[in-house]
Amino acid sequence: MAVPVFSPPSAFTVYVFVVLGLILSQAVFCNGGLTSNFVRKVENSVDMPLESDVFSLPPGRNAPQQVHITQGDHEGRAVIVSWVTMEDPGSNEVIYWKDKSEDKKSAQGSVSKYKYHDYTSGFIHHCTIKSLEHDTKYYYQVGIGQNPRTFWFMTPPKVGPDVPYTFGVIGDLGQTYDSNTTLTHYERNPVKGQAVLFVGDLSYADNYPNHDNTRWDSWARFVERSTAYQPWIWTTGNHEIDFAPEIGETHPFKPFKHRYQTPYKASNSTEPFWYSIKRGPAYIIVLSSYSAYGKYTPQHQWLEEELPKVNRSETPWLIVLVHSPWYNSYNYHYMEGETMRVMFEPWLVQHKVDIVFSGHVHAYERSKRVSNIGYNIINGKCNPVEDKSAPIYITIGDGGNIEGLATNMTEPQPDYSAFREASFGHAILDIKNRTHAFYSWHRNQDGYAVTADSVWVCNRFWHPVVESTGGRA
Ligand SMILES: *[C@@H]1O[C@H](CO)[C@@H](O)[C@H](O)[C@H]1NC(C)=O
Ligand SMILES: *[C@@H]1O[C@H](CO)[C@@H](O)[C@H](O)[C@H]1NC(C)=O
Ligand SMILES: *[C@@H]1O[C@H](CO)[C@@H](O)[C@H](O)[C@H]1NC(C)=O
Ligand SMILES: *[C@@H]1O[C@H](CO)[C@@H](O)[C@H](O)[C@H]1NC(C)=O
Ligand SMILES: *[C@@H]1O[C@H](CO)[C@@H](O)[C@H](O)[C@H]1NC(C)=O
Ligand SMILES: [Fe+2]
């Protein structure tokens, strides 16, 4: 018989009342355990047709499309620029220059194609531009010699404990009308995100016949309006696996690996799916739910060596991204993250990780600071307990993909769950200094400035007080 890992709620949960508003629920609570009563119109998520504006091709023969950037090194002084040309390979060159500077520099990338069943990709280019100055606006150009297109980005401030920095958090995005609403709300949020922590499941191409890879192309065109201008930090989800032996495709992650690069070598990782970066005041560790993580595996060994390297005097904020949540009280993907939790949770508590962001479940949930690491098969200590060294777990798989919302929740709400709601949205983590960050979740039905859930997060290393479990800004 399986041992139940989560128990029914015990005494410390204080159930509170919610004042129901028509547009938003005005939650007044101080000690957790809230299932939002927000009333949402029930609608299916519908894919945007391929002829939609968001998928339009850039003008001109062989013009570069699907432009996206990500961090290209460990410290934030390099950027990987990626794009696709359809008719011929064209140039691999990126020309880039500092704002207000005439001094143009050039870097050479590489190009590749791949086949997937009956699909052949365009020419996929990746080029890393290095030795950039911190906190500086750069313009860059791709499609050199044919129909060039110009974009820009800001480099992050030099890594350090008290540089403010603002991350957006998005997961499970897909390419429906809801996906577009989520991206629009992120873009128009008055608290401007400077980089996106993306927690996996990008295009959902694998939901189409034969994993129709043209949906990988259309997705990249859809998100270009953000990914060309700020780095998205990629986590792989199950929809990146694209393992389909029935159509002869047996190499997991094939399309993702060709299209999206990560700076994994800079953190001594051996695969692009788990790696770390420093960005401003934050140390981001990306894990792979769908790569081996048992003892003696490369990912296990890497994480064991990685966590002690984090210097909280340099990067106070330690954040983990992983697709499948370890704490999830929805009846979807229930306990799928459990085996990885058992392997890695003790290390995350020992190293005082501030926040773990996950996707996978198409809804929103935020936990209290709890751990569940006391169990040893015979002692019966298998319930999560409040733990001030533990991270907050946030599920934000509510980007708006075709599979729709996860609305079915386990009842009653477990003690460890501070807030949950089945609505599409995005989050912002606004790091102020080494002790404080303001975290907010924004549902798509609200105005751009409205926070539907928020908490002042206190840094586990510098200011390890237990936050009040929630409240509005
Ligand atoms: C997507 O959202 C943008 C606004 O950000 C809008 O201009 C565009 O028309 C939308 N496209 C679709 C297909 O909904
Ligand atoms: C990676 O390993 C090399 C050699 O062991 C070491 O010099 C370097 O500092 C490591 N880099 C990181 C980011 O840990
Ligand atoms: C940690 O970072 C601080 C600030 O950058 C630095 O002074 C210190 O030497 C670092 N500690 C270690 C062990 O590298
Ligand atoms: C919710 O999930 C539970 C557990 O899987 C299932 O027994 C129940 O029928 C579901 N409820 C609905 C309304 O789908
Ligand atoms: C850090 O930021 C918080 C929130 O803005 C503020 O209350 C606090 O005084 C700041 N700490 C320092 C040392 O500036
Ligand atoms: Fe998923």
PDB file of N, CA and C and ligand atoms in Angstrom, residues 172 200-201 204 237-239 290 323 333 359-362, ligand 6:
ATOM      1  N   ASP A 172       3.855  27.348 -19.523  1.00  0.00           N
ATOM      2  CA  ASP A 172       2.837  26.602 -20.271  1.00  0.00           C
ATOM      3  C   ASP A 172       2.051  27.519 -21.206  1.00  0.00           C
ATOM      4  N   GLY A 200       8.640  26.251 -18.702  1.00  0.00           N
ATOM      5  CA  GLY A 200       8.480  25.068 -19.547  1.00  0.00           C
ATOM      6  C   GLY A 200       7.138  24.942 -20.228  1.00  0.00           C
ATOM      7  N   ASP A 201       7.100  24.123 -21.295  1.00  0.00           N
ATOM      8  CA  ASP A 201       5.966  23.927 -22.193  1.00  0.00           C
ATOM      9  C   ASP A 201       5.746  25.171 -23.049  1.00  0.00           C
ATOM     10  N   TYR A 204       3.453  23.622 -27.597  1.00  0.00           N
ATOM     11  CA  TYR A 204       2.433  22.567 -27.653  1.00  0.00           C
ATOM     12  C   TYR A 204       2.264  21.999 -29.056  1.00  0.00           C
ATOM     13  N   GLY A 237       9.782  21.477 -20.468  1.00  0.00           N
ATOM     14  CA  GLY A 237       8.612  20.784 -19.939  1.00  0.00           C
ATOM     15  C   GLY A 237       8.364  19.511 -20.728  1.00  0.00           C
ATOM     16  N   ASN A 238       7.293  18.806 -20.382  1.00  0.00           N
ATOM     17  CA  ASN A 238       6.992  17.561 -21.094  1.00  0.00           C
ATOM     18  C   ASN A 238       6.670  17.806 -22.565  1.00  0.00           C
ATOM     19  N   HIS A 239       6.137  18.989 -22.903  1.00  0.00           N
ATOM     20  CA  HIS A 239       5.835  19.268 -24.313  1.00  0.00           C
ATOM     21  C   HIS A 239       7.079  19.590 -25.138  1.00  0.00           C
ATOM     22  N   TYR A 290      12.431  16.056 -16.790  1.00  0.00           N
ATOM     23  CA  TYR A 290      12.361  14.935 -17.731  1.00  0.00           C
ATOM     24  C   TYR A 290      13.739  14.460 -18.173  1.00  0.00           C
ATOM     25  N   HIS A 323       9.907  22.236 -14.169  1.00  0.00           N
ATOM     26  CA  HIS A 323       8.579  22.206 -14.784  1.00  0.00           C
ATOM     27  C   HIS A 323       7.508  21.574 -13.889  1.00  0.00           C
ATOM     28  N   HIS A 333      -1.871  16.141 -12.719  1.00  0.00           N
ATOM     29  CA  HIS A 333      -0.436  15.849 -12.538  1.00  0.00           C
ATOM     30  C   HIS A 333      -0.115  15.661 -11.056  1.00  0.00           C
ATOM     31  N   GLY A 359       5.670  24.901 -13.476  1.00  0.00           N
ATOM     32  CA  GLY A 359       4.521  25.058 -14.376  1.00  0.00           C
ATOM     33  C   GLY A 359       3.690  23.788 -14.343  1.00  0.00           C
ATOM     34  N   HIS A 360       3.404  23.264 -15.552  1.00  0.00           N
ATOM     35  CA  HIS A 360       2.800  21.949 -15.758  1.00  0.00           C
ATOM     36  C   HIS A 360       1.317  21.906 -15.409  1.00  0.00           C
ATOM     37  N   VAL A 361       0.933  22.321 -14.209  1.00  0.00           N
ATOM     38  CA  VAL A 361      -0.475  22.354 -13.822  1.00  0.00           C
ATOM     39  C   VAL A 361      -1.026  23.706 -14.293  1.00  0.00           C
ATOM     40  N   HIS A 362      -2.133  23.661 -15.068  1.00  0.00           N
ATOM     41  CA  HIS A 362      -2.605  24.876 -15.728  1.00  0.00           C
ATOM     42  C   HIS A 362      -3.492  25.697 -14.797  1.00  0.00           C
TER      43      HIS A 362
HETATM   44 FE    FE B   6       3.586  20.295 -18.696  1.00  0.00          FE
END
